[in-house]
């Protein structure tokens, strides 16, 4: 997808993947920040989908099914590949996907810089084109070695701990920036208001629990969770089912005649999730990197139910270690901890303060704006692209 402004100054290529919504949302936030910066062009490229559409669909289905059918297999694969190096047999093979497509794209578009929100580093294996400045936005709170490549000019990370891990691998400190993860600009300025409560049919005098089932609506045991929470009259639920319309219909049918159905509001996929997060007192969610970053930006205590082994479980464990999240293996424990927090104003305030300490410091701009300003200042000289 090419987005062009009238007067060309520079062009940015954003390489992402459609495995989970987070990588896409990060790419979109960077795109919007780049276009707002001035007269620029942006090319967004889903590398796997464009170069290997059949394999892309197969791996996406495996990724989604792993939450319900093969979670430990996925976790095992994540763990066994985590320490791999870029020049290992497996690492070289993974970074080779889309090589020909990337070569064609670079010669056609001649971007001034490339930024990755998913570590498909096909460009990095094209030595004659590797002079193009390349940047990586690590979209999790856990470091998988697949992100690490010697030809990446700078890494943008969510935390100081990630910076330290990269330094331990030999990445120089001036090639790492703690920027936070790129989110929509709307997360900066949103505040609670009567208008927002009315828009989402929520009551300001009740504690709001936001349940996000994931973009594909795959978080398990949603109905049981809602049943237990609705037993408490001071709680109202905003349930976001994502693209899983059957889940939304099932919940609405199940609770249609429930005496507390007015305290359960269901939604499909949400483009303005920042508004619901601002109204919420507690969040129940899958621990994707971007979702957790959104919760941190909203200072929203997070409750994670049975995280899938792999990067999401590692994300959850990291936030729990910082006092910003609670991991539950069963619904009873989750509901008990959630109610204890939202019904105790002092505990809720302390939790929000711990979360605030995880926000990236040093800039009044959003993470996306910070990253883009940094890239523009380093990549404003048109590059020369060799022809093969």
XYZ file of N, CA, C and O in Angstrom, residues 240-387:
592
model
N -14.980 -6.873 24.490
C -14.588 -6.652 23.099
C -14.241 -8.004 22.485
O -13.278 -8.656 22.902
N -15.032 -8.418 21.482
C -14.877 -9.750 20.889
C -14.002 -9.751 19.643
O -13.795 -10.807 19.036
N -13.512 -8.597 19.232
C -12.669 -8.537 18.045
C -13.441 -8.947 16.802
O -14.610 -8.613 16.629
N -12.768 -9.700 15.938
C -13.393 -10.143 14.686
C -14.237 -11.398 14.871
O -14.817 -11.896 13.899
N -14.320 -11.905 16.096
C -15.068 -13.139 16.350
C -16.555 -12.812 16.559
O -17.041 -12.735 17.689
N -17.250 -12.628 15.456
C -18.678 -12.295 15.522
C -19.500 -13.415 16.159
O -20.427 -13.139 16.940
N -19.201 -14.708 15.880
C -19.943 -15.781 16.569
C -19.827 -15.698 18.083
O -20.798 -15.991 18.797
N -18.664 -15.313 18.600
C -18.510 -15.162 20.052
C -19.424 -14.052 20.564
O -20.097 -14.214 21.587
N -19.440 -12.936 19.866
C -20.301 -11.812 20.272
C -21.769 -12.239 20.287
O -22.518 -11.952 21.237
N -22.191 -12.954 19.258
C -23.584 -13.410 19.186
C -23.890 -14.421 20.283
O -24.970 -14.379 20.891
N -22.946 -15.314 20.552
C -23.146 -16.322 21.594
C -23.315 -15.665 22.954
O -24.213 -16.041 23.733
N -22.475 -14.686 23.266
C -22.556 -13.992 24.557
C -23.878 -13.247 24.669
O -24.549 -13.290 25.713
N -24.272 -12.561 23.609
C -25.523 -11.793 23.645
C -26.726 -12.715 23.817
O -27.675 -12.388 24.561
N -26.702 -13.870 23.168
C -27.801 -14.832 23.322
C -27.822 -15.419 24.738
O -28.885 -15.559 25.349
N -26.636 -15.749 25.219
C -26.541 -16.367 26.544
C -27.035 -15.429 27.646
O -27.672 -15.861 28.618
N -26.763 -14.140 27.530
C -27.093 -13.183 28.591
C -28.330 -12.338 28.264
O -28.620 -11.385 28.982
N -29.041 -12.708 27.209
C -30.195 -11.904 26.789
C -31.225 -11.744 27.904
O -31.755 -10.649 28.134
N -31.517 -12.825 28.620
C -32.531 -12.767 29.680
C -31.904 -12.738 31.069
O -32.605 -12.918 32.075
N -30.621 -12.507 31.134
C -29.937 -12.446 32.429
C -30.382 -11.182 33.179
O -30.491 -10.110 32.578
N -30.657 -11.276 34.475
C -31.137 -10.097 35.219
C -30.133 -8.938 35.239
O -30.526 -7.793 35.494
N -28.864 -9.222 34.989
C -27.858 -8.159 34.991
C -27.301 -7.884 33.595
O -26.186 -7.396 33.449
N -28.100 -8.204 32.575
C -27.620 -8.035 31.196
C -27.286 -6.575 30.873
O -26.449 -6.306 30.013
N -27.906 -5.641 31.586
C -27.631 -4.223 31.329
C -26.223 -3.826 31.770
O -25.730 -2.760 31.400
N -25.564 -4.708 32.541
C -24.197 -4.417 32.991
C -23.142 -5.135 32.145
O -21.976 -5.145 32.495
N -23.576 -5.708 31.030
C -22.655 -6.351 30.093
C -22.874 -5.762 28.701
O -23.914 -5.990 28.071
N -21.908 -4.999 28.240
C -21.986 -4.367 26.919
C -20.967 -5.046 26.016
O -19.779 -5.136 26.358
N -21.418 -5.552 24.865
C -20.524 -6.271 23.956
C -20.180 -5.409 22.744
O -20.980 -4.602 22.275
N -18.984 -5.624 22.252
C -18.482 -4.897 21.074
C -17.766 -5.880 20.158
O -17.249 -6.905 20.595
N -17.736 -5.539 18.870
C -16.928 -6.292 17.922
C -15.525 -5.714 17.893
O -14.977 -5.325 18.925
N -14.951 -5.643 16.718
C -13.611 -5.070 16.596
C -13.686 -3.569 16.851
O -14.587 -2.888 16.359
N -12.735 -3.043 17.628
C -12.764 -1.638 18.036
C -11.582 -0.870 17.455
O -10.429 -1.240 17.670
N -11.884 0.182 16.712
C -10.824 1.070 16.220
C -10.431 2.110 17.263
O -9.353 2.696 17.167
N -11.298 2.335 18.245
C -11.052 3.377 19.247
C -10.963 2.747 20.644
O -11.622 3.182 21.585
N -10.104 1.722 20.729
C -9.997 0.998 21.995
C -9.450 1.888 23.104
O -9.699 1.643 24.290
N -8.742 2.949 22.746
C -8.199 3.858 23.761
C -9.318 4.489 24.592
O -9.121 4.802 25.765
N -10.496 4.660 23.997
C -11.603 5.262 24.743
C -12.136 4.296 25.797
O -12.396 4.701 26.942
N -12.281 3.032 25.432
C -12.733 2.057 26.423
C -11.682 1.838 27.506
O -12.009 1.671 28.684
N -10.410 1.859 27.124
C -9.352 1.684 28.121
C -9.346 2.825 29.128
O -9.058 2.627 30.312
N -9.671 4.003 28.678
C -9.701 5.160 29.576
C -10.831 5.046 30.597
O -10.716 5.530 31.724
N -11.924 4.391 30.208
C -13.071 4.230 31.108
C -12.912 3.046 32.056
O -13.628 2.945 33.046
N -11.965 2.155 31.753
C -11.843 0.911 32.507
C -11.033 1.085 33.787
O -10.138 1.929 33.877
N -11.373 0.262 34.780
C -10.616 0.205 36.044
C -9.715 -1.029 36.088
O -8.756 -1.069 36.855
N -10.038 -2.027 35.284
C -9.225 -3.233 35.192
C -9.399 -3.844 33.816
O -10.477 -3.742 33.209
N -8.349 -4.466 33.310
C -8.353 -5.052 31.972
C -8.050 -6.542 32.060
O -7.078 -6.948 32.702
N -8.867 -7.350 31.407
C -8.586 -8.776 31.237
C -8.279 -8.987 29.763
O -9.095 -8.647 28.896
N -7.105 -9.558 29.460
C -6.705 -9.614 28.062
C -5.679 -10.699 27.798
O -5.059 -11.232 28.714
N -5.495 -11.011 26.514
C -4.334 -11.758 26.061
C -3.132 -10.813 26.119
O -3.256 -9.639 25.795
N -1.950 -11.329 26.477
C -0.807 -10.428 26.678
C 0.048 -10.185 25.437
O 1.260 -10.398 25.429
N -0.591 -9.721 24.356
C 0.181 -9.280 23.204
C 0.953 -8.018 23.559
O 0.508 -7.215 24.393
N 2.108 -7.828 22.937
C 2.967 -6.699 23.285
C 2.294 -5.354 23.133
O 2.381 -4.499 24.022
N 1.592 -5.139 22.006
C 0.961 -3.835 21.777
C -0.212 -3.598 22.724
O -0.408 -2.487 23.215
N -0.983 -4.645 23.015
C -2.096 -4.503 23.964
C -1.577 -4.107 25.336
O -2.141 -3.223 25.999
N -0.500 -4.743 25.775
C 0.075 -4.395 27.076
C 0.640 -2.982 27.056
O 0.539 -2.255 28.053
N 1.228 -2.575 25.940
C 1.729 -1.202 25.830
C 0.577 -0.203 25.900
O 0.708 0.871 26.506
N -0.550 -0.550 25.301
C -1.735 0.312 25.388
C -2.223 0.409 26.828
O -2.619 1.493 27.290
N -2.202 -0.715 27.541
C -2.606 -0.700 28.950
C -1.662 0.157 29.778
O -2.099 0.902 30.672
N -0.373 0.080 29.499
C 0.604 0.911 30.210
C 0.353 2.385 29.923
O 0.369 3.221 30.826
N 0.095 2.722 28.659
C -0.187 4.111 28.294
C -1.448 4.611 28.990
O -1.560 5.796 29.323
N -2.402 3.706 29.226
C -3.668 4.068 29.886
C -3.605 3.914 31.394
O -4.612 4.147 32.068
N -2.434 3.491 31.927
C -2.254 3.231 33.360
C -3.340 2.291 33.880
O -3.954 2.507 34.920
N -3.539 1.217 33.131
C -4.646 0.307 33.380
C -4.133 -1.030 33.925
O -3.408 -1.761 33.235
N -4.472 -1.392 35.165
C -4.067 -2.689 35.714
C -4.578 -3.836 34.849
O -5.735 -3.836 34.419
N -3.709 -4.818 34.620
C -4.005 -5.868 33.648
C -4.038 -7.240 34.309
O -3.170 -7.570 35.120
N -5.045 -8.020 33.933
C -5.220 -9.371 34.455
C -5.179 -10.330 33.270
O -5.913 -10.156 32.299
N -4.301 -11.310 33.369
C -4.022 -12.185 32.234
C -4.417 -13.610 32.593
O -3.945 -14.166 33.592
N -5.297 -14.174 31.786
C -5.841 -15.499 32.059
C -5.143 -16.552 31.202
O -5.211 -16.516 29.982
N -4.430 -17.455 31.853
C -3.784 -18.590 31.205
C -3.039 -18.190 29.929
O -3.418 -18.579 28.821
N -1.982 -17.419 30.068
C -1.243 -16.994 28.873
C -0.616 -18.179 28.134
O -0.152 -19.132 28.753
N -0.635 -18.089 26.828
C -0.068 -19.145 25.990
C 1.451 -19.110 26.081
O 2.055 -18.035 26.007
N 2.097 -20.269 26.246
C 3.568 -20.281 26.258
C 4.142 -19.646 24.996
O 3.601 -19.805 23.909
N 5.226 -18.930 25.167
C 5.819 -18.195 24.055
C 5.987 -16.748 24.447
O 6.090 -16.414 25.641
N 5.983 -15.858 23.464
C 6.238 -14.456 23.767
C 5.147 -13.838 24.638
O 5.434 -12.968 25.466
N 3.898 -14.308 24.517
C 2.835 -13.717 25.319
C 2.993 -14.083 26.797
O 2.781 -13.233 27.668
N 3.361 -15.316 27.080
C 3.589 -15.683 28.481
C 4.778 -14.907 29.043
O 4.746 -14.449 30.199
N 5.823 -14.733 28.245
C 6.983 -13.968 28.704
C 6.615 -12.503 28.933
O 7.079 -11.869 29.885
N 5.774 -11.944 28.044
C 5.280 -10.579 28.258
C 4.551 -10.478 29.597
O 4.754 -9.538 30.371
N 3.682 -11.458 29.839
C 2.883 -11.460 31.071
C 3.768 -11.568 32.304
O 3.572 -10.847 33.295
N 4.745 -12.462 32.255
C 5.642 -12.639 33.401
C 6.444 -11.373 33.669
O 6.679 -11.007 34.828
N 6.839 -10.687 32.607
C 7.608 -9.448 32.794
C 6.754 -8.393 33.496
O 7.195 -7.767 34.477
N 5.529 -8.175 33.017
C 4.688 -7.156 33.644
C 4.307 -7.545 35.064
O 4.199 -6.686 35.943
N 4.111 -8.845 35.311
C 3.812 -9.274 36.669
C 4.989 -8.982 37.590
O 4.800 -8.572 38.747
N 6.219 -9.178 37.096
C 7.404 -8.915 37.915
C 7.536 -7.440 38.280
O 8.187 -7.091 39.265
N 6.896 -6.568 37.498
C 6.933 -5.126 37.753
C 5.707 -4.648 38.519
O 5.535 -3.434 38.736
N 4.847 -5.566 38.912
C 3.646 -5.189 39.654
C 2.580 -4.541 38.799
O 1.676 -3.882 39.318
N 2.660 -4.733 37.468
C 1.711 -4.094 36.561
C 0.681 -5.062 36.000
O -0.205 -4.649 35.255
N 0.786 -6.340 36.344
C -0.151 -7.339 35.835
C -0.278 -8.481 36.824
O 0.604 -8.700 37.666
N -1.371 -9.217 36.696
C -1.618 -10.398 37.519
C -1.955 -11.557 36.599
O -2.811 -11.434 35.711
N -1.283 -12.687 36.769
C -1.523 -13.871 35.947
C -2.380 -14.856 36.737
O -2.071 -15.182 37.881
N -3.452 -15.315 36.110
C -4.351 -16.269 36.768
C -4.456 -17.545 35.956
O -4.605 -17.507 34.734
N -4.406 -18.695 36.660
C -4.572 -19.991 35.998
C -6.018 -20.453 36.014
O -6.385 -21.380 35.285
N -6.847 -19.842 36.864
C -8.265 -20.197 36.892
C -9.095 -18.943 37.082
O -8.610 -17.906 37.546
N -10.363 -19.045 36.730
C -11.246 -17.878 36.730
C -11.517 -17.369 38.139
O -11.614 -16.162 38.371
N -11.644 -18.280 39.099
C -11.910 -17.862 40.477
C -10.812 -16.927 40.983
O -11.103 -15.878 41.582
N -9.562 -17.300 40.746
C -8.446 -16.473 41.207
C -8.424 -15.139 40.477
O -8.161 -14.084 41.075
N -8.711 -15.159 39.187
C -8.712 -13.915 38.411
C -9.772 -12.948 38.934
O -9.494 -11.764 39.169
N -10.989 -13.458 39.110
C -12.084 -12.595 39.572
C -11.797 -12.066 40.973
O -12.034 -10.884 41.265
N -11.283 -12.910 41.844
C -10.985 -12.479 43.214
C -9.961 -11.341 43.226
O -10.155 -10.319 43.901
N -8.871 -11.505 42.491
C -7.837 -10.469 42.450
C -8.348 -9.200 41.802
O -8.048 -8.087 42.250
N -9.127 -9.346 40.745
C -9.650 -8.180 40.034
C -10.584 -7.372 40.932
O -10.468 -6.139 41.025
N -11.501 -8.057 41.590
C -12.455 -7.365 42.461
C -11.748 -6.683 43.631
O -12.108 -5.577 44.034
N -10.755 -7.354 44.171
C -10.007 -6.781 45.287
C -9.349 -5.470 44.875
O -9.321 -4.502 45.645
N -8.852 -5.430 43.651
C -8.175 -4.220 43.181
C -9.159 -3.097 42.867
O -9.006 -1.968 43.360
N -10.170 -3.368 42.057
C -11.060 -2.285 41.612
C -11.928 -1.752 42.734
O -12.444 -0.630 42.648
N -12.099 -2.539 43.804
C -12.909 -2.075 44.933
C -12.094 -1.405 46.030
O -12.641 -1.010 47.057
N -10.804 -1.261 45.821
C -9.920 -0.629 46.807
C -9.223 0.560 46.140
O -8.223 0.380 45.429
N -9.730 1.775 46.335
C -9.169 2.949 45.646
C -7.675 3.147 45.883
O -6.948 3.525 44.956
N -7.204 2.886 47.102
C -5.784 3.075 47.384
C -4.929 2.054 46.633
O -3.899 2.398 46.046
N -5.373 0.805 46.650
C -4.637 -0.237 45.931
C -4.650 0.039 44.426
O -3.645 -0.168 43.732
N -5.766 0.526 43.927
C -5.875 0.854 42.503
C -4.931 1.997 42.140
O -4.251 1.954 41.104
N -4.847 3.006 43.006
C -3.944 4.133 42.773
C -2.488 3.667 42.780
O -1.698 4.068 41.907
N -2.140 2.826 43.738
C -0.767 2.309 43.799
C -0.418 1.486 42.561
O 0.706 1.550 42.051
N -1.392 0.732 42.085
C -1.168 -0.075 40.884
C -0.921 0.820 39.676
O -0.008 0.578 38.870
N -1.703 1.873 39.553
C -1.521 2.807 38.437
C -0.152 3.491 38.512
O 0.477 3.754 37.479
N 0.320 3.774 39.702
C 1.633 4.403 39.852
C 2.757 3.461 39.422
O 3.729 3.870 38.794
N 2.613 2.164 39.744
C 3.618 1.187 39.305
C 3.627 1.076 37.779
O 4.684 0.950 37.154
N 2.441 1.115 37.199
C 2.347 1.047 35.741
C 2.977 2.283 35.109
O 3.684 2.191 34.100
N 2.746 3.439 35.722
C 3.303 4.687 35.184
C 4.822 4.640 35.126
O 5.439 5.224 34.232
N 5.433 3.914 36.040
C 6.892 3.825 36.058
C 7.440 3.072 34.851
O 8.628 3.157 34.539
N 6.573 2.319 34.152
C 6.994 1.585 32.959
C 6.890 2.418 31.690
O 7.340 1.984 30.618
N 6.275 3.583 31.781
C 6.153 4.430 30.598
C 7.512 5.013 30.232
O 8.277 5.418 31.103
N 7.814 5.040 28.926
C 9.088 5.575 28.456
C 9.179 7.055 28.808
O 8.223 7.820 28.627
N 10.327 7.442 29.327
C 10.526 8.833 29.769
C 11.373 9.608 28.758
O 11.989 9.046 27.869
N 11.372 10.922 28.932
C 12.311 11.745 28.180
C 11.749 12.398 26.942
O 12.466 13.068 26.204
N 10.467 12.230 26.657
C 9.896 12.872 25.473
C 8.433 13.174 25.728
O 7.718 12.394 26.333
N 7.995 14.325 25.239
C 6.583 14.677 25.341
C 5.806 14.102 24.161
O 4.591 14.218 24.097
N 6.522 13.486 23.225
C 5.890 12.914 22.047
C 5.512 11.462 22.300
O 5.997 10.818 23.230
N 4.651 10.939 21.438
C 4.338 9.522 21.506
C 5.537 8.716 21.040
O 6.467 9.247 20.422
N 5.522 7.414 21.330
C 6.626 6.561 20.892
C 6.762 6.587 19.380
O 7.882 6.643 18.847
N 5.632 6.556 18.672
C 5.675 6.577 17.209
C 6.330 7.862 16.710
O 7.179 7.832 15.808
N 5.963 8.998 17.289
C 6.562 10.279 16.876
C 8.053 10.320 17.203
O 8.862 10.796 16.399
N 8.406 9.802 18.375
C 9.817 9.779 18.779
C 10.643 8.958 17.802
O 11.728 9.375 17.366
N 10.137 7.783 17.444
C 10.847 6.911 16.513
C 10.983 7.577 15.143
O 12.066 7.583 14.541
N 9.895 8.133 14.656
C 9.914 8.727 13.317
C 10.834 9.939 13.260
O 11.601 10.103 12.292
N 10.791 10.808 14.266
C 11.689 11.974 14.267
C 13.144 11.533 14.249
O 13.986 12.119 13.562
N 13.431 10.477 14.987
C 14.786 9.945 15.030
C 15.202 9.420 13.657
O 16.302 9.697 13.173
N 14.322 8.684 13.000
C 14.628 8.099 11.701
C 14.774 9.173 10.631
O 15.684 9.131 9.797
N 13.885 10.167 10.658
C 13.938 11.229 9.650
C 15.247 11.988 9.734
O 15.886 12.294 8.713
N 15.701 12.298 10.938
C 16.951 13.051 11.078
C 18.158 12.236 10.651
O 19.169 12.797 10.207
N 18.064 10.907 10.733
C 19.194 10.057 10.361
C 19.139 9.604 8.911
O 20.123 9.115 8.368
N 17.992 9.762 8.259
C 17.806 9.165 6.932
C 17.316 10.176 5.898
O 16.607 9.818 4.966
N 17.674 11.451 6.062
C 17.129 12.448 5.154
C 17.949 12.657 3.889
O 17.611 13.487 3.058
N 19.034 11.900 3.737
C 19.812 11.981 2.505
C 19.391 10.835 1.600
O 19.463 9.677 1.999
N 18.924 11.116 0.360
C 18.473 10.038 -0.516
C 19.562 8.999 -0.723
O 20.717 9.338 -0.954
N 19.199 7.737 -0.604
C 20.169 6.656 -0.751
C 20.339 6.272 -2.220
O 19.498 6.570 -3.066
N 21.417 5.602 -2.489
C 21.647 5.073 -3.835
C 21.378 3.579 -3.802
O 21.935 2.858 -2.996
N 20.519 3.124 -4.699
C 20.142 1.728 -4.748
C 20.824 1.071 -5.944
O 20.683 1.517 -7.058
N 21.616 0.037 -5.691
C 22.299 -0.663 -6.771
C 21.303 -1.500 -7.571
O 20.338 -2.013 -7.036
N 21.551 -1.602 -8.864
C 20.732 -2.430 -9.717
C 21.447 -3.748 -9.958
O 22.609 -3.770 -10.316
